[in-house]
Amino acid sequence: MSTPRELVAQMTLEEKCSLLSGLDFWHTKSVERLGIKGVMYSDGPHGLRKQDDQGDHLGVNDSIKAVCFPAACASTASFDRNLVRQIGEAVGNECQHEQVAVNLGPAINIKRSPLCGRNFEYMSEDPYLAGEMAVGIIQGTQSKNIGVSVKHFAANDQEHRRMSSDSVVDERTLREIYLPAFEAAAKRGKAWTFMCSYNKLNGEYASQHKWLLTDLLRNEWGFDGIVMSDWGAVSDRVKGVEAGLDMEMPSSAGVNDAEVVKAVREGRLDEKYVDLCCERIIEVHNRYLEHADPSTPWDKEADHELAGKLGADCMVLLKNDDGILPLKDGEKIAIIGEFANKPRYQGGGSSHINSFKVTSLLNAVEDKPGTCVCYAQGYHIDSDDEDAALVAEALEKAKAADKVVVVAGLPDNYESEGYDRKHMRIPPNQNALIEKVAAVNPNLVVLLYNGSPVEMPWLGLAKGLIEGYLGGQNVGTANRAVLWGEVNPSARLPETMPVKLQDTPCYLSYGGEGNTAVYSEGIFVGYRYYTKKEMPVLFPFGYGMSYTTFAYDNLRLSAGQIKDTDTVTVCVDVTNTGKVAGKEVVQLYVSDRESEVFRPVRELKGFDKIELQPGETRTVTFTLDKRSFAYWNTKIHDWHVETGVFDIQICKDADTVILSAPLTVESTVEIPETFTEDSITLDIRKNPKAMAILSGLLKGGLSAIFGDDKPETSDAASEAVGDEMMEAMMAYMPLRGLISFSQGKINHEVLKSLLDQMNA
Ligand code: BGC
């Protein structure tokens, strides 16, 4: 069989350029005379959205009946790499069955603000968590010889003006917050394809961003797959080809292919770029074509069950006063809220799955032995107004019950792909209902369906609270399992739940002005912001309760001091001290005690989910390396560790440290420095070599400027200033100050030779 390169060598320029864009909405082209076949791409990633003829990328037209797994907002809350891997495997099998070569996901943009309309599809505010979960789902899908398309690359964190907005992000923030999940997807996930985003990044469309698509993704991270455009993201196709955008989707009906042909003919584009794109397209499609297996079974019922089973591990128990949960058999439970009957279990837009079946909470409790349940609708999902009759019925049923579960949340039109939310509230009729129910029956549990945080004005009135997120088509089974304790809840918040919108890190700048969105909060996104400001939140990142309790003990490090080229092993013992089996998410954060640069209080650098029987103890082990301690240094354009003490913290959540141990990390990298006449004393003092040269040259009173001697102060005013203040003021003195203060002994020439030696 010919290699991709050999095939490309036999193609005409027209054939090659035609290969660089879709045939239609979902298929790629073939070159029949050479046996090059087209393949199909379909949306995902929490299911398969395979459309036939009437394609659209907004979730408007129907797709084939399929299975909707928990959306990423929920599945990431599991903090379980294996759980998302299972979703990936199931979707991979479904793709094999349906002859779809690439499933378009995971979507791993950072949740910069709770307002982003697509947060339900995205994973986390934390890049490490998003990266780990991305790798899990990628490995699952690709283990079935189906490609993923990691999207939307990059800095696509708002829907407002999504096709024209320019994300203005500084270098360090990009590297520390917005890129690491993509980096993990490329390096460790070995994703077959990436999808560039619609937006611009620092002034250039992602679809023609050479640094992003080639220098970074391919040359630095080693990505060897296809970069495809988001649907309609191409602006200048010729620039895109040169930048490394292999595939334009959907078809431009030949318009842009002709542009590329013309550019090559006119000498504006080197044909080698066209060849490269073609080779990559053929090679990646072959990964699928050589293993295509439409005989792979797709048992929808089995996947529905899997969705329910996994869904239970995605429910976050946030409040459980007086042990109101789990509900007990025999208790009379009123279930209130239309969502209990018509669950919202996925978001709107291109990821929308046409579920072959949906199990609501009401469906799920129908056949549950020993439950005693009555239902009241309580509100209309599609209205903000109260319905007096529905409220009256709900209150009557609530009064007569032992405990009440109100199912509330965001209706479809409140959050969706294509636009952002304007506020964080659920509909007023639902808020009002919860408060009224609490007034007649204080044994109240609220179960939320939403893709992104909401304000909870009634939080103090609810004894129990479950964040159900968007739990997939078998959400009812998952809810039932957690409510009645058939499954012990074990999920944790993959994002902070702020008190109110005004508290959020990018409140002042989110959405941008016109087409410019400046990420002015920098690296302080999510818990990195709230912990730094010691700001009260409703629930911190990483938070989540269980029906059992866990004790932590015996934190130990393999070394007390390491070099930044070494790794260190961290072990901690975790014991289930309660009465039921349960899963615990063990979280490791690293905190830099002192730093020259702004750093978060702590950052997640490891997590593991373990299951423990009552009384059982297990040791959890983490390995930390340079990246665990490093920040992105913009002088060397690389990761850098500052020599010093770091605290290795085992935490319950981003706010709560359980155990901590210090570790000294020594840098092996010297940051090159160039001193100039404008360099100040403070910075020169930090560089022992430069300081030695300087001290050697200075004599008498002048060295006072650099702290060797006391300044010669005779007048009363100087004495009043005091040594400490004098030294502090001198610290900010630039080298050129020597000219004024040396009374003519030092001039620019002297300074120049001094600087030459200091910089040598
Ligand atoms: C979305 C992508 C999606 C594509 C195809 C776009 O509008 O941003 O996430 O994969 O459409 O449906």
mmCIF file of C-alpha atoms in Angstrom, residues 192 201 279 377 450 461 469 495 560:
data_model
loop_
_atom_site.group_PDB
_atom_site.id
_atom_site.type_symbol
_atom_site.label_atom_id
_atom_site.label_comp_id
_atom_site.label_asym_id
_atom_site.label_seq_id
_atom_site.Cartn_x
_atom_site.Cartn_y
_atom_site.Cartn_z
ATOM 1 C CA TRP A 192 -5.914 12.391 16.428
ATOM 2 C CA LEU A 201 -6.260 34.967 19.849
ATOM 3 C CA GLU A 279 -0.470 13.827 4.050
ATOM 4 C CA GLN A 377 -45.533 19.870 39.202
ATOM 5 C CA ASN A 450 -27.969 23.173 35.508
ATOM 6 C CA LEU A 461 -33.710 27.064 54.015
ATOM 7 C CA TYR A 469 -25.641 19.202 36.700
ATOM 8 C CA GLU A 495 -15.674 24.779 39.647
ATOM 9 C CA GLY A 560 12.519 16.876 51.977
#
